[in-house]
Coordinates of C-alpha atoms and ligand atoms in Angstrom, one line a residue:
M109 CA 62.3 53.9 -85.6
V110 CA 65.1 54.9 -83.2
V111 CA 65.8 58.6 -83.4
G112 CA 69.5 59.3 -82.8
D113 CA 70.9 61.9 -80.3
I114 CA 70.3 65.4 -81.6
S115 CA 71.4 68.7 -80.3
T116 CA 69.2 71.9 -80.1
G117 CA 69.3 75.3 -78.4
T118 CA 66.7 77.5 -76.7
D119 CA 66.5 80.8 -74.7
V120 CA 64.3 79.3 -72.1
L121 CA 64.0 75.6 -71.2
I122 CA 61.1 74.7 -69.0
I123 CA 61.0 71.3 -67.3
G124 CA 57.4 70.2 -66.4
A125 CA 54.1 71.3 -67.9
G126 CA 51.9 71.7 -64.8
P127 CA 50.4 75.0 -63.9
G128 CA 53.8 76.5 -63.0
G129 CA 55.5 75.3 -66.2
Y130 CA 52.8 75.8 -68.8
V131 CA 52.0 79.3 -67.6
A132 CA 55.7 80.2 -67.6
A133 CA 55.9 78.8 -71.2
I134 CA 52.8 80.7 -72.5
R135 CA 53.9 84.0 -70.9
A136 CA 57.5 83.6 -72.2
G137 CA 56.1 82.9 -75.7
Q138 CA 53.9 86.0 -75.4
L139 CA 57.1 88.0 -74.6
D140 CA 58.7 86.7 -77.8
L141 CA 61.2 84.4 -76.0
D142 CA 62.3 81.2 -77.7
V143 CA 60.8 78.6 -75.3
T144 CA 61.0 74.8 -75.1
L145 CA 58.7 73.0 -72.7
V146 CA 59.5 69.4 -71.8
E147 CA 56.8 67.1 -70.2
R148 CA 57.3 63.5 -69.4
E149 CA 53.7 62.5 -68.8
A150 CA 50.8 64.7 -69.6
F151 CA 50.4 68.4 -70.4
G152 CA 48.7 70.2 -67.5
G153 CA 50.6 68.3 -64.8
V154 CA 49.1 66.9 -61.6
C155 CA 46.6 69.8 -61.4
L156 CA 44.7 69.1 -64.6
N157 CA 45.2 65.4 -64.9
H158 CA 45.2 64.0 -61.3
G159 CA 44.6 66.8 -58.9
C160 CA 42.5 70.0 -58.8
I161 CA 40.3 69.4 -61.9
P162 CA 39.5 65.7 -61.5
S163 CA 38.8 66.1 -57.8
K164 CA 36.6 69.1 -58.3
A165 CA 34.7 67.3 -61.1
L166 CA 33.9 64.4 -58.8
I167 CA 33.1 66.7 -55.9
T168 CA 30.5 68.4 -58.1
A169 CA 29.1 65.2 -59.5
T170 CA 28.7 63.4 -56.2
G171 CA 27.4 66.6 -54.7
I172 CA 24.6 66.8 -57.3
A173 CA 23.6 63.3 -56.4
H174 CA 23.7 64.0 -52.7
E175 CA 21.8 67.2 -53.0
A176 CA 19.1 65.6 -55.1
A177 CA 18.8 62.7 -52.6
N178 CA 18.4 65.1 -49.7
A179 CA 16.0 67.7 -51.0
E180 CA 12.7 66.5 -49.6
E181 CA 12.4 69.7 -47.7
M182 CA 12.4 71.5 -51.1
G183 CA 9.7 69.2 -52.4
I184 CA 12.1 67.1 -54.4
H185 CA 11.9 63.3 -54.0
A186 CA 14.7 61.5 -55.8
D187 CA 16.9 58.5 -55.4
P188 CA 19.8 59.0 -57.8
A189 CA 21.9 56.0 -58.7
I190 CA 25.6 56.7 -59.1
D191 CA 27.3 55.1 -62.1
M192 CA 31.0 55.6 -61.1
G193 CA 32.2 54.5 -64.5
G194 CA 30.0 57.1 -66.2
M195 CA 31.2 59.7 -63.8
I196 CA 34.9 58.9 -64.4
E197 CA 34.3 59.1 -68.2
W198 CA 32.7 62.5 -67.8
K199 CA 35.6 63.6 -65.6
D200 CA 38.1 62.3 -68.1
G201 CA 36.4 64.3 -70.8
V202 CA 36.7 67.5 -68.8
V203 CA 40.4 66.7 -68.2
D204 CA 41.0 66.0 -72.0
Q205 CA 39.3 69.3 -72.9
L206 CA 41.5 71.3 -70.6
T207 CA 44.8 69.5 -71.4
G208 CA 44.1 69.8 -75.1
G209 CA 43.5 73.5 -74.6
V210 CA 46.9 73.9 -72.8
E211 CA 48.7 72.2 -75.6
K212 CA 46.9 74.4 -78.2
L213 CA 47.7 77.6 -76.3
C214 CA 51.3 76.6 -75.9
K215 CA 51.6 76.0 -79.6
A216 CA 49.7 79.2 -80.5
N217 CA 52.2 81.2 -78.5
G218 CA 55.2 79.6 -80.3
V219 CA 56.2 77.2 -77.5
N220 CA 58.3 74.2 -78.7
L221 CA 56.7 71.2 -77.0
I222 CA 58.8 68.1 -76.3
E223 CA 57.4 64.8 -74.8
G224 CA 60.2 63.4 -72.8
T225 CA 62.1 63.3 -69.5
A226 CA 64.6 66.0 -68.9
E227 CA 67.7 66.2 -66.6
F228 CA 70.5 68.6 -66.3
A229 CA 73.8 67.7 -68.0
G230 CA 75.8 70.9 -67.4
N231 CA 75.5 74.5 -66.5
H232 CA 73.6 75.4 -69.6
K233 CA 72.8 72.0 -70.9
A234 CA 70.0 69.4 -70.4
R235 CA 69.4 66.0 -71.8
V236 CA 65.9 64.8 -72.8
A237 CA 65.0 61.2 -73.2
H238 CA 62.1 61.2 -75.6
G239 CA 58.8 59.7 -74.6
G240 CA 58.2 56.1 -75.6
Q241 CA 60.7 53.2 -75.9
G242 CA 63.5 53.5 -78.4
Q243 CA 62.7 57.2 -79.1
G244 CA 66.2 58.4 -78.6
S245 CA 67.3 61.5 -76.8
E246 CA 68.4 65.1 -77.4
S247 CA 70.7 67.6 -75.8
I248 CA 69.4 71.1 -75.3
E249 CA 71.6 74.1 -74.7
F250 CA 69.7 76.8 -72.8
E251 CA 70.2 80.4 -71.7
H252 CA 67.7 80.1 -68.8
A253 CA 66.0 77.1 -67.2
I254 CA 62.8 77.0 -65.2
V255 CA 62.3 74.0 -63.0
A256 CA 58.6 73.1 -62.7
T257 CA 58.7 69.4 -62.0
G258 CA 56.0 69.6 -59.3
S259 CA 55.3 67.1 -56.5
R260 CA 54.3 63.5 -55.8
P261 CA 52.3 62.0 -52.9
I262 CA 54.3 61.0 -49.9
E263 CA 54.4 57.2 -49.1
I264 CA 54.4 56.2 -45.5
P265 CA 56.2 53.0 -44.4
G266 CA 54.0 50.0 -44.7
F267 CA 51.6 51.7 -47.0
E268 CA 53.4 51.7 -50.4
F269 CA 50.9 52.5 -53.2
D270 CA 49.8 49.4 -55.1
G271 CA 46.7 50.8 -56.8
E272 CA 44.7 47.9 -55.5
H273 CA 44.6 47.9 -51.7
V274 CA 46.6 51.1 -51.0
L275 CA 45.7 54.0 -53.2
S276 CA 47.1 57.5 -53.8
S277 CA 44.8 60.3 -54.6
R278 CA 45.6 59.7 -58.3
H279 CA 44.3 56.1 -58.1
A280 CA 41.2 57.2 -56.1
L281 CA 40.3 59.7 -58.7
S282 CA 40.1 57.0 -61.4
L283 CA 38.2 54.3 -59.5
E284 CA 35.6 52.8 -61.8
T285 CA 33.5 51.4 -58.9
V286 CA 32.7 52.8 -55.5
P287 CA 34.4 50.7 -52.8
D288 CA 32.0 49.5 -50.1
S289 CA 34.3 51.0 -47.5
L290 CA 37.3 53.2 -47.7
A291 CA 39.9 54.1 -45.1
I292 CA 41.5 57.4 -45.7
V293 CA 44.9 58.1 -44.0
G294 CA 45.3 61.8 -43.6
A295 CA 42.7 64.5 -42.7
G296 CA 44.4 67.3 -44.7
Y297 CA 42.5 69.0 -47.5
I298 CA 43.0 66.2 -50.1
G299 CA 41.8 63.5 -47.6
M300 CA 38.8 65.5 -46.5
E301 CA 37.7 66.5 -50.0
L302 CA 37.9 62.8 -51.2
A303 CA 36.2 61.6 -48.0
G304 CA 33.2 63.8 -49.1
V305 CA 33.3 62.4 -52.6
F306 CA 33.3 58.7 -51.6
A307 CA 30.8 59.2 -48.7
K308 CA 28.4 60.9 -51.0
A309 CA 29.0 58.1 -53.6
G310 CA 27.9 55.6 -51.0
A311 CA 31.1 54.2 -49.4
D312 CA 31.5 53.8 -45.7
V313 CA 34.4 56.2 -45.0
T314 CA 36.8 56.2 -42.1
I315 CA 39.5 58.8 -41.7
V316 CA 42.6 58.1 -39.7
E317 CA 44.7 61.2 -38.7
M318 CA 47.8 61.2 -36.5
L319 CA 47.1 64.8 -35.3
D320 CA 44.3 65.6 -32.8
E321 CA 42.5 67.7 -35.4
A322 CA 41.3 67.5 -39.0
L323 CA 42.4 70.3 -41.5
A324 CA 45.3 71.3 -39.3
G325 CA 46.4 74.8 -40.3
Y326 CA 42.9 76.1 -40.4
T327 CA 41.4 77.7 -37.3
D328 CA 39.0 75.6 -35.3
D329 CA 36.0 77.7 -36.2
L330 CA 36.7 77.1 -40.0
A331 CA 37.3 73.3 -39.6
A332 CA 34.4 72.6 -37.2
P333 CA 31.5 73.0 -39.7
V334 CA 33.4 70.7 -42.1
V335 CA 34.0 68.0 -39.5
D336 CA 30.3 68.3 -38.4
N337 CA 29.2 67.8 -42.0
M338 CA 31.6 64.8 -42.4
E339 CA 30.0 63.2 -39.3
E340 CA 26.5 63.9 -40.8
L341 CA 27.6 62.0 -43.9
G342 CA 28.5 59.1 -41.7
V343 CA 32.3 59.5 -42.0
E344 CA 34.1 58.1 -38.9
L345 CA 37.0 60.2 -37.8
H346 CA 39.8 58.6 -35.8
L347 CA 41.9 61.6 -34.7
G348 CA 45.1 61.2 -32.8
E349 CA 45.8 57.8 -34.3
A350 CA 48.7 56.9 -36.6
A351 CA 48.2 54.3 -39.3
Q352 CA 50.8 51.5 -38.6
G353 CA 50.2 48.9 -41.2
W354 CA 47.7 46.7 -42.9
N355 CA 46.9 43.0 -43.7
E356 CA 44.9 41.6 -46.5
T357 CA 41.7 39.9 -45.4
G358 CA 39.3 37.9 -47.5
D359 CA 37.3 40.9 -48.7
G360 CA 39.7 43.8 -48.3
I361 CA 42.2 44.9 -45.7
E362 CA 42.5 45.4 -42.0
I363 CA 44.3 48.5 -40.8
T364 CA 46.1 48.9 -37.5
T365 CA 46.5 52.3 -35.9
E366 CA 48.2 53.4 -32.7
D367 CA 47.4 56.4 -30.5
A368 CA 49.8 58.6 -28.6
D369 CA 49.7 56.2 -25.6
G370 CA 50.7 53.3 -27.8
E371 CA 47.2 51.8 -27.8
E372 CA 46.5 49.8 -30.9
S373 CA 43.1 49.6 -32.8
T374 CA 42.2 47.7 -35.9
F375 CA 39.4 48.2 -38.4
G376 CA 38.5 46.8 -41.8
A377 CA 38.0 48.5 -45.2
E378 CA 37.9 47.4 -48.8
K379 CA 40.7 49.8 -49.7
A380 CA 42.9 52.5 -48.1
L381 CA 43.7 55.9 -49.6
V382 CA 46.8 57.5 -48.3
A383 CA 46.8 61.3 -48.5
V384 CA 49.4 62.5 -46.0
G385 CA 51.1 65.2 -48.0
R386 CA 53.2 65.7 -51.1
E387 CA 57.0 66.0 -51.7
P388 CA 58.8 67.9 -54.5
V389 CA 60.1 66.1 -57.5
T390 CA 63.7 67.2 -57.7
D391 CA 65.7 64.0 -57.1
T392 CA 65.4 62.9 -60.8
L393 CA 66.8 66.1 -62.3
N394 CA 70.6 65.4 -61.8
L395 CA 70.8 68.8 -60.0
E396 CA 74.5 68.2 -59.2
A397 CA 75.3 68.7 -62.9
I398 CA 74.1 72.3 -62.7
G399 CA 75.3 72.9 -59.1
L400 CA 71.9 73.3 -57.5
D401 CA 71.4 72.1 -53.9
P402 CA 67.8 71.5 -52.8
D403 CA 67.0 71.8 -49.1
E404 CA 66.6 68.7 -46.9
D405 CA 63.0 68.2 -48.0
G406 CA 63.9 68.5 -51.7
F407 CA 62.5 72.0 -52.3
L408 CA 64.5 74.6 -54.2
A409 CA 64.9 77.9 -52.5
T410 CA 64.0 81.0 -54.6
D411 CA 63.9 84.7 -54.2
D412 CA 61.1 87.1 -55.0
H413 CA 61.9 86.8 -58.7
A414 CA 61.4 83.0 -58.6
R415 CA 65.2 82.7 -59.1
T416 CA 67.2 79.9 -57.4
E417 CA 70.7 80.5 -56.1
L418 CA 71.8 80.3 -59.7
D419 CA 71.2 83.5 -61.7
H420 CA 70.0 81.6 -64.8
V421 CA 67.8 79.0 -63.1
Y422 CA 64.3 79.6 -61.8
A423 CA 62.0 77.2 -59.8
V424 CA 58.2 77.6 -59.9
G425 CA 55.2 75.7 -58.4
D426 CA 55.4 72.9 -55.9
V427 CA 59.2 72.5 -56.2
A428 CA 59.6 76.0 -54.9
G429 CA 57.8 75.2 -51.7
E430 CA 54.6 76.0 -49.7
P431 CA 51.8 76.6 -50.3
L432 CA 51.6 73.7 -52.8
L433 CA 48.8 75.2 -54.7
A434 CA 48.2 75.6 -58.5
H435 CA 47.6 79.3 -58.5
K436 CA 50.7 80.0 -56.5
G437 CA 52.7 78.1 -59.1
M438 CA 50.9 80.0 -61.9
K439 CA 51.9 83.3 -60.4
E440 CA 55.5 82.1 -60.0
G441 CA 55.6 80.9 -63.6
R442 CA 54.3 84.2 -64.9
V443 CA 56.9 86.1 -62.8
A444 CA 59.8 83.9 -63.9
A445 CA 59.0 84.4 -67.6
E446 CA 58.6 88.2 -67.1
V447 CA 61.9 88.5 -65.2
I448 CA 63.7 86.5 -67.9
A449 CA 62.2 88.8 -70.5
G450 CA 63.6 91.8 -68.5
E451 CA 60.3 93.0 -67.1
P452 CA 60.1 94.4 -63.6
A453 CA 58.1 91.5 -62.1
A454 CA 58.3 90.3 -58.6
L455 CA 56.4 87.9 -56.3
D456 CA 54.2 89.2 -53.5
Y457 CA 52.6 86.5 -51.3
Q458 CA 50.4 88.7 -49.1
A459 CA 47.2 87.7 -50.9
V460 CA 47.6 84.1 -52.0
P461 CA 44.2 82.5 -51.3
A462 CA 43.6 78.9 -50.3
A463 CA 40.4 76.9 -50.6
V464 CA 39.1 73.5 -49.4
F465 CA 36.3 72.2 -51.5
T466 CA 34.5 70.3 -48.8
E467 CA 31.0 70.8 -47.6
P468 CA 30.9 73.6 -46.5
E469 CA 33.8 75.0 -48.4
I470 CA 36.7 77.0 -46.8
G471 CA 38.4 80.0 -48.3
T472 CA 41.1 82.0 -46.7
V473 CA 43.4 84.8 -47.8
G474 CA 45.8 87.1 -46.2
M475 CA 46.1 87.3 -42.4
T476 CA 44.0 86.0 -39.6
E477 CA 43.4 88.2 -36.6
A478 CA 46.2 86.5 -34.7
E479 CA 48.6 86.9 -37.6
A480 CA 47.7 90.6 -38.0
E481 CA 48.5 91.1 -34.3
E482 CA 51.8 89.2 -34.7
A483 CA 52.6 91.5 -37.6
G484 CA 52.2 94.5 -35.4
F485 CA 48.7 95.6 -36.5
S486 CA 45.9 96.5 -34.2
P487 CA 43.3 94.4 -36.1
V488 CA 39.5 94.8 -36.2
T489 CA 37.2 92.1 -37.5
G490 CA 33.7 91.8 -38.8
Q491 CA 31.6 88.7 -39.3
M492 CA 28.4 87.8 -41.2
P493 CA 26.8 84.4 -40.6
F494 CA 25.4 82.7 -43.6
R495 CA 22.2 81.9 -41.7
A496 CA 21.4 85.6 -42.0
S497 CA 21.9 85.6 -45.7
G498 CA 18.8 85.4 -47.8
R499 CA 20.7 83.8 -50.7
A500 CA 22.3 81.2 -48.5
L501 CA 18.8 80.3 -47.2
T502 CA 17.5 79.8 -50.7
T503 CA 20.4 77.4 -51.5
G504 CA 19.7 75.3 -48.4
H505 CA 23.3 75.9 -47.1
T506 CA 23.5 78.2 -44.2
D507 CA 26.4 76.8 -42.2
G508 CA 29.4 79.1 -41.8
F509 CA 30.3 82.8 -42.0
V510 CA 32.4 85.4 -43.7
R511 CA 35.0 87.1 -41.5
I512 CA 37.0 90.1 -42.6
V513 CA 40.2 91.3 -40.9
A514 CA 41.4 94.9 -41.2
A515 CA 43.8 97.3 -39.6
E516 CA 42.2 99.6 -37.1
E517 CA 44.3 102.4 -38.4
G518 CA 43.2 103.3 -41.9
G519 CA 40.8 100.3 -42.1
F520 CA 42.9 98.5 -44.8
V521 CA 41.7 94.9 -45.4
L522 CA 44.4 92.5 -44.3
G523 CA 42.7 89.2 -44.6
G524 CA 39.5 87.1 -44.7
Q525 CA 38.3 83.7 -43.6
I526 CA 35.2 82.1 -45.0
V527 CA 33.5 78.8 -44.3
G528 CA 30.3 78.2 -46.1
P529 CA 28.7 77.9 -49.6
D530 CA 31.0 79.0 -52.4
A531 CA 33.7 80.1 -50.0
S532 CA 36.3 79.2 -52.7
E533 CA 34.7 81.9 -55.0
L534 CA 33.9 84.5 -52.4
V535 CA 37.4 84.6 -51.1
A536 CA 38.5 86.2 -54.4
E537 CA 36.7 89.4 -53.4
L538 CA 38.8 89.7 -50.2
G539 CA 42.0 88.9 -52.2
L540 CA 41.2 91.7 -54.6
A541 CA 40.5 94.1 -51.7
I542 CA 43.9 93.3 -50.2
E543 CA 45.7 93.6 -53.6
L544 CA 44.0 97.0 -54.3
G545 CA 44.6 98.3 -50.8
A546 CA 40.9 98.6 -50.2
T547 CA 39.5 99.6 -46.8
L548 CA 36.5 98.4 -44.9
E549 CA 34.7 101.5 -46.1
D550 CA 35.4 100.6 -49.7
V551 CA 34.0 97.1 -49.3
A552 CA 31.0 98.3 -47.3
A553 CA 30.2 101.1 -49.8
T554 CA 30.3 98.7 -52.9
V555 CA 26.8 97.9 -54.0
H556 CA 26.5 94.1 -54.2
T557 CA 23.9 92.2 -56.2
H558 CA 20.9 91.0 -54.2
P559 CA 20.3 88.3 -53.4
T560 CA 23.8 86.8 -53.6
L561 CA 26.2 85.2 -51.2
S562 CA 28.7 88.0 -51.9
E563 CA 26.5 90.4 -49.9
A564 CA 27.9 88.5 -46.8
V565 CA 31.3 90.0 -47.6
Q566 CA 29.9 93.5 -47.7
E567 CA 27.9 92.8 -44.5
A568 CA 31.1 91.5 -42.8
A569 CA 32.9 94.8 -43.6
E570 CA 29.8 96.8 -42.4
N571 CA 29.9 94.7 -39.2
A572 CA 33.5 95.6 -38.6
L573 CA 32.5 99.2 -38.9
G574 CA 29.6 98.7 -36.6
H575 CA 26.7 99.3 -39.0
A576 CA 25.8 96.0 -40.6
I577 CA 22.1 95.9 -41.4
H578 CA 21.3 92.1 -41.6
T579 CA 23.2 91.0 -38.5
L580 CA 23.7 92.3 -35.0
N581 CA 26.7 94.6 -34.6
R582 CA 29.4 93.8 -32.1
Ligands
LIG1386 P1 52.7 69.6 -61.3 O1 51.3 69.9 -61.6 O2 53.0 68.5 -60.4 O3 53.4 69.3 -62.7 C1 54.7 69.0 -62.8 C2 54.9 68.3 -64.2 O4 56.3 68.0 -64.4 C3 54.2 66.9 -64.3 O5 53.4 66.9 -65.4 C4 55.4 65.9 -64.4 O6 55.1 64.8 -65.3 C5 56.5 66.8 -65.0 N1 57.8 66.3 -64.8 C6 58.4 66.0 -63.6 N2 59.7 65.7 -63.8 C7 60.0 65.8 -65.1 C8 61.1 65.6 -65.9 N3 62.3 65.3 -65.3 N4 61.0 65.9 -67.2 C9 59.9 66.3 -67.8 N5 58.7 66.5 -67.1 C10 58.8 66.3 -65.7 N6 45.8 73.0 -55.9 C11 45.0 74.0 -55.9 O7 45.4 75.2 -56.1 N7 43.6 73.8 -55.8 C12 43.1 72.6 -55.7 O8 41.8 72.5 -55.6 C13 43.9 71.5 -55.7 N8 43.4 70.2 -55.6 C14 44.3 69.2 -55.6 C15 43.7 67.9 -55.5 C16 44.6 66.8 -55.5 C17 44.0 65.4 -55.4 C18 46.0 67.0 -55.6 C19 46.9 65.8 -55.7 C20 46.5 68.2 -55.7 C21 45.7 69.3 -55.7 N9 46.2 70.6 -55.8 C22 45.3 71.7 -55.8 C23 47.6 70.9 -55.9 C24 48.0 71.2 -57.3 O9 47.7 70.1 -58.1 C25 49.5 71.5 -57.4 O10 49.9 72.5 -56.5 C26 50.0 71.9 -58.8 O11 49.7 70.8 -59.7 C27 51.5 72.2 -58.8 O12 51.8 72.6 -60.1 P2 53.3 72.4 -60.6 O13 53.3 73.1 -62.0 O14 54.2 72.8 -59.6 O15 53.5 70.8 -60.8

């Protein structure tokens, strides 16, 4: 049945139901606002359907197989077989559970959900083409709008995604069989995380990265243990080489790369995964109709209330710029909803953590020592190596360290960098310390459970103060 054009109204129209949009919707519902959330594809957005959750599910599953296969030292002799189809089915089940939960929570908070594609049609008006062919459309008048349309993977010339030879991360996270060999273009966090997944699943993985380093943006001492582990897994890293193009061969593809001196190399692989970054989805919103002008990269500039240059339009999540991380979008979504409801909410980016779920993991928050110096502090640091942690030894994972950065004056915690087991979890303690204005003394004086990895955070603080017990003081 074709549904004709109808017209409705709402206090808050939210476009896109990823972590930015659905959090904004639930929070606005909790604050008794009349909210409409439009999603064109799947509730939960990239994060739940094709990003954070699926990648972490496969990282865990392939990690279990790899751990079991390499635990002779612990007296375990196993040779696990990976059934990729079964793994993908399990991952899809996890995704379904979470996306179903998001939908239920939205409804329970009174959010009006619409499946369709929205675009602006005026200052306070949007049009939504309903999902499915011949489903009609609707006009929605709104008081406030929140743009939460997220991002998509960047395509590089010559490597357009076809889902067969050239994959995006989304394709890679749904492969039903493990390719014999996989070329990964891009050694950012997505490329490195997926390199670990496929290497542990049994593929021969080669990474091509234009820059001279992997995990650019992270200091060398954080990236080095990850790169060493990749090499131990047999991953070949071609740094300083740009992927130029590919040709089909009988059993896969041949990729050509070029280094800074113009020297070309070629190598074969069954498939290529391109993970060179993401770009905002703002070009399909008819922004001219509302008078919004994205920057040259397509991002929408916002103030510390998540508000764009228009008083009644907010932008949250990846469309609002770096860092393109789910929890940053969630925070912005919450703030946008609260500001619309008249609450005194504002964004504060001093303690936004970032994690890389490689082996070992990386977790960072706040300032590095160099950033603290640049900001005018006289920083002190303390470090605890995991090889001196009893709990790390019992897990068999002792690479890495916890570093804490604090201001010499007053001892306030300014930042932390962790590389090692569960760094993605441990970094939360340092984020909390920054948020609460805790000092090195506060962290050092907090009794931590023994034996846990979290003791390394306490020891790093003690080390900065010169009285760590389980490591030599500087
Ligand atoms: P998205 O999640 O992109 O959602 C936007 C939604 O808007 C989509 O569902 C889209 O369909 C919808 N939409 C777009 N246009 C319209 C329209 N016109 N009408 C209606 N709906 C529309 N981040 C982390 O913090 N931790 C991680 O571990 C992590 N891992 C990742 C792994 C991978 C492989 C990838 C690709 C990303 C990962 N990310 C991770 C990044 C994270 O997924 C994003 O930062 C997050 O999803 C951004 O949320 P968002 O709400 O801005 O947008």
